[in-house]
Short mmCIF file of C-alpha atoms in Angstrom, two decimals:
data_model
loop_
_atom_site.label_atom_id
_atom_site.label_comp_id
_atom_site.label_asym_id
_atom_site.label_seq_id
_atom_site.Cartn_x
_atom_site.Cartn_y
_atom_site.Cartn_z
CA UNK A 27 -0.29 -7.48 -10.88
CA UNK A 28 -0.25 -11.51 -9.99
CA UNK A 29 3.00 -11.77 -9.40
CA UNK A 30 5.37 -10.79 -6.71
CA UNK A 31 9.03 -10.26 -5.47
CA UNK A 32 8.55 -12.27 -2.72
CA UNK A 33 6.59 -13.10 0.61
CA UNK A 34 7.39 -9.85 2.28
CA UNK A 35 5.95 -8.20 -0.92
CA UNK A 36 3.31 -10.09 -0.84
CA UNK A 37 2.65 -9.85 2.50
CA UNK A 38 2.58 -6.52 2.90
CA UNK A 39 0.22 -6.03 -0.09
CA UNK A 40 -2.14 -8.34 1.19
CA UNK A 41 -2.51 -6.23 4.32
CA UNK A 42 -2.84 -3.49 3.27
CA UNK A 43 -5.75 -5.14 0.66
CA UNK A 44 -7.34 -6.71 3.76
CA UNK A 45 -7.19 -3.48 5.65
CA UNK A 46 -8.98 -1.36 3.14
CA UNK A 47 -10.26 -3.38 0.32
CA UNK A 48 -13.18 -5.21 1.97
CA UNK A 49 -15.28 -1.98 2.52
CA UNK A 50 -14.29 -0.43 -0.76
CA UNK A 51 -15.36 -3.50 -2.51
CA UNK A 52 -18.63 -3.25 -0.23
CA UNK A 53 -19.46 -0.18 -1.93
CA UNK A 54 -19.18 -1.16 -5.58
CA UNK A 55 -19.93 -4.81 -5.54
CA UNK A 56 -17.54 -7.82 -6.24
CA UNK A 57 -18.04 -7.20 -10.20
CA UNK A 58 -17.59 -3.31 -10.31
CA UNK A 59 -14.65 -3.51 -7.93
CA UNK A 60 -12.36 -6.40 -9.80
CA UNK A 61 -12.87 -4.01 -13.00
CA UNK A 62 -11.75 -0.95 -10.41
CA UNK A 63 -8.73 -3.27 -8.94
CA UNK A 64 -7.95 -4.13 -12.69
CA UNK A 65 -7.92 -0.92 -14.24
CA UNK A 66 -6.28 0.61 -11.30
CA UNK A 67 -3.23 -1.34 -11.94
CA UNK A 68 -3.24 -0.66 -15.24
CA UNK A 69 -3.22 3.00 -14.64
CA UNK A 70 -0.54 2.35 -11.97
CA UNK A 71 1.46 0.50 -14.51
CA UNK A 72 1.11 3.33 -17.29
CA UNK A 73 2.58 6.23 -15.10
CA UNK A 74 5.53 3.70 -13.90
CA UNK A 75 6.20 3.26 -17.89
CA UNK A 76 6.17 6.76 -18.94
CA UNK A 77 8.30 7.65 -15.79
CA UNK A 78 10.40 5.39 -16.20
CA UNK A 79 10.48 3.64 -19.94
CA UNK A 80 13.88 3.36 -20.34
CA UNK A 81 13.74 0.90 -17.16
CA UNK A 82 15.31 -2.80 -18.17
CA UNK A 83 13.77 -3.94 -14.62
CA UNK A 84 10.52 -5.40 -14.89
CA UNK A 85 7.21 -4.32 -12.87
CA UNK A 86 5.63 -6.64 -10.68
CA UNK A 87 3.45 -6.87 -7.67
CA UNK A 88 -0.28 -5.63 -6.92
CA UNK A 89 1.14 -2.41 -5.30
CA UNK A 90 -0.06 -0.02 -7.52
CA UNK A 91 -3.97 -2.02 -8.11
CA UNK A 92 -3.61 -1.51 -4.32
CA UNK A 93 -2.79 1.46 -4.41
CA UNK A 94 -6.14 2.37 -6.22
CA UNK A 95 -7.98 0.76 -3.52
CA UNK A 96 -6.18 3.27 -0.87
CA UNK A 97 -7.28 6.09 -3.15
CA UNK A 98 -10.96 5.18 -3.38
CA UNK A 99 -11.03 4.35 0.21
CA UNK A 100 -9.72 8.43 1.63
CA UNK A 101 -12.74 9.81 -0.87
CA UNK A 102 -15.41 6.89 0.64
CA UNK A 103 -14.21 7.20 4.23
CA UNK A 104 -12.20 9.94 4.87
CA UNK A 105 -12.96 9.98 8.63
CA UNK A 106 -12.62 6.60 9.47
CA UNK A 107 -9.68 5.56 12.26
CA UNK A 108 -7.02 3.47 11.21
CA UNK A 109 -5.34 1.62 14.43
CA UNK A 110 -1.65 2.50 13.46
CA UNK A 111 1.73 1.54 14.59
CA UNK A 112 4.09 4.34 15.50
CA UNK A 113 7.47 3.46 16.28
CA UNK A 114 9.48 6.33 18.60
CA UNK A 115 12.99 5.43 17.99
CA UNK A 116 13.12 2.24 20.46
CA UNK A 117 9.46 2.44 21.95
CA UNK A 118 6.18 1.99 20.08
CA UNK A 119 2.67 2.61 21.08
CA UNK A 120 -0.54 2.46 18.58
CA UNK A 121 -2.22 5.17 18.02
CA UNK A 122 -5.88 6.12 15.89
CA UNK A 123 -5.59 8.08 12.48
CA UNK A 124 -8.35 9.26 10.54
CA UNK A 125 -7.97 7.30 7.32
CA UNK A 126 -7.29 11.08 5.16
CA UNK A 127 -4.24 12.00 7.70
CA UNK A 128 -3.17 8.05 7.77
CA UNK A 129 -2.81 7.88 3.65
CA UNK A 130 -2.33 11.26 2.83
CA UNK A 131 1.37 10.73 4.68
CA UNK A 132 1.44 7.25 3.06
CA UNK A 133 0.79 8.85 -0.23
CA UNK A 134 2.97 11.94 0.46
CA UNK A 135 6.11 9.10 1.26
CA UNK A 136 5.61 7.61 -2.16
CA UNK A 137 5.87 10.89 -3.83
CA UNK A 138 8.64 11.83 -1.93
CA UNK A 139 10.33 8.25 -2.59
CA UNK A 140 9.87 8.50 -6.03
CA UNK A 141 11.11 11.84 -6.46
CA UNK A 142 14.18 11.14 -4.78
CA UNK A 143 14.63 8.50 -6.74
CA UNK A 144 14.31 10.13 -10.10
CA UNK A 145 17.04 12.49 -8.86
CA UNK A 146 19.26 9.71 -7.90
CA UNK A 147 21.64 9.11 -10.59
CA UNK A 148 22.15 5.38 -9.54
CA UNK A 149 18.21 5.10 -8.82
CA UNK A 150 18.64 4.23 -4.84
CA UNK A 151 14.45 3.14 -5.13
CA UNK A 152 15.38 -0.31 -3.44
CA UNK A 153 13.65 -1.97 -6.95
CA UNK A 154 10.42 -0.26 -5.38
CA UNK A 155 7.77 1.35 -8.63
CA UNK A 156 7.07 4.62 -6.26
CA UNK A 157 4.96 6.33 -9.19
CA UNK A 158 2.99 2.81 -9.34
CA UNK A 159 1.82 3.81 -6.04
CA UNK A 160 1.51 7.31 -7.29
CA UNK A 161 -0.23 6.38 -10.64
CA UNK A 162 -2.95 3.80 -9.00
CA UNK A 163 -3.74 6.41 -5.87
CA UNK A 164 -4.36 8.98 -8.24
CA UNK A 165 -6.42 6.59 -10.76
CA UNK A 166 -8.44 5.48 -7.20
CA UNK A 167 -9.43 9.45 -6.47
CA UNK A 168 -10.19 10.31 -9.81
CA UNK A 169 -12.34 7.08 -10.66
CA UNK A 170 -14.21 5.56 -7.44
CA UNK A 171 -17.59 7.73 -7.46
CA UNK A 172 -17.85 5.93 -10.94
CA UNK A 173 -17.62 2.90 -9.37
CA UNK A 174 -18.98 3.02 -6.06
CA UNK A 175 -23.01 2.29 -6.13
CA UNK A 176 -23.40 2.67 -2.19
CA UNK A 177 -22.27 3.87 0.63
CA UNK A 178 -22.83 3.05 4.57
CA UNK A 179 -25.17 3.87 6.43
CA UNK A 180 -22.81 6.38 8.11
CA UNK A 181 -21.36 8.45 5.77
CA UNK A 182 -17.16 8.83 5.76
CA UNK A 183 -17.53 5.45 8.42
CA UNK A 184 -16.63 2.07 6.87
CA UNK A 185 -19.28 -1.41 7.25
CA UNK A 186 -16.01 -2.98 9.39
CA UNK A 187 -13.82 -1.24 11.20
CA UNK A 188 -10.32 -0.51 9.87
CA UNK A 189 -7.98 -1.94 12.51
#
C-alpha cells in the first residue's frame, strides 16, 4: 500500500484520494479512518491473493485502500455531484454525476477488467490488481457505517464539494 509503480500510479491514486477521501475521513475522524484506509487494503490485498495466488508479480500501490474509500464514500454520499470528464471521441465537455452513477460505472469497469482478465489466457490486465479494486470497494460498503461517527449536516451531500 506505500509503494507504487510509478508517478502516473501514483498520481492517479492520489486524486482520486483527494477527490473523495477528505469527506470520508470527515465522517470517521483521522484515527477511525487510517484503521478504515488500513484494513481496506488489506481486504483489497486478500481477494487479489485468493484470485490470483499463483501470481509471481507482486502487488503494489494504494489502489485497492483507495478503493475502500470510493466504497464508503457511494453509501455516505450517494447524491453528491462529481464534476467529470467525458471524452466524445475527439471532443470533451465536463459534465455532473451523482457520486452512485459516477462509481457504480467505475466499479462496474473494474469488474469487467478483471473478469476479462481472468479469461485471458496470457492475462492482458496491463499489470493492473482489478479484484484489488474489487476487494477494497466491497470491504468500503460492507464496513463504513462501522466506522463513520457523523455525517453532514445534509444528508447524502459531502462538507466540500467533490469537483
Amino acid at each position: 500500500m506505500f509503494t507504487h509503480a510509478g508517478l502516473l500510479h501514483l498520481g492517479g491514486n492520489m486524486l482520486f484520494l483527494w477527490i473523495f477521501g477528505n469527506n470520508v475521513e470527515d465522517a470517521m475522524g483521522p484515527v477511525r479512518f487510517l484503521a478504515f484506509y488500513l484494513l481496506g487494503g488489506l481486504a483489497a490485498l486478500a481477494l487479489q491473493v485468493a484470485v490470483g495466488a499463483d501470481s509471481i508479480v507482486p502487488t503494489l500501490g494504494a489502489s485497492g485502500a483507495i478503493a475502500a474509500v470510493l466504497g464508503g464514500y457511494i453509501v455516505l454520499y450517494p447524491r453528491a455531484r462529481v464534476l467529470t470528464l467525458l471524452f466524445l471521441i475527439i471532443f470533451f465537455t465536463f459534465i455532473e454525476l451523482p457520486a452512485y452513477l459516477f462509481l457504480f460505472i467505475w466499479f462496474a469497469q473494474q469488474a469487467i477488467f478483471g473478469a476479462v482478465n481472468l479469461t485471458t489466457p496470457s492475462g492482458g490486465g496491463g499489470g493492473v490488481a482489478y479484484f484489488a479494486h474489487v476487494g477494497g470497494f466491497a470491504f468500503g460498503l460492507l464496513a463504513v457505517r462501522l466506522f463513520a461517527k457523523r455525517r453532514s449536516a445534509a444528508y447524502g451531500q459531502p462538507k466540500y464539494p467533490v469537483y
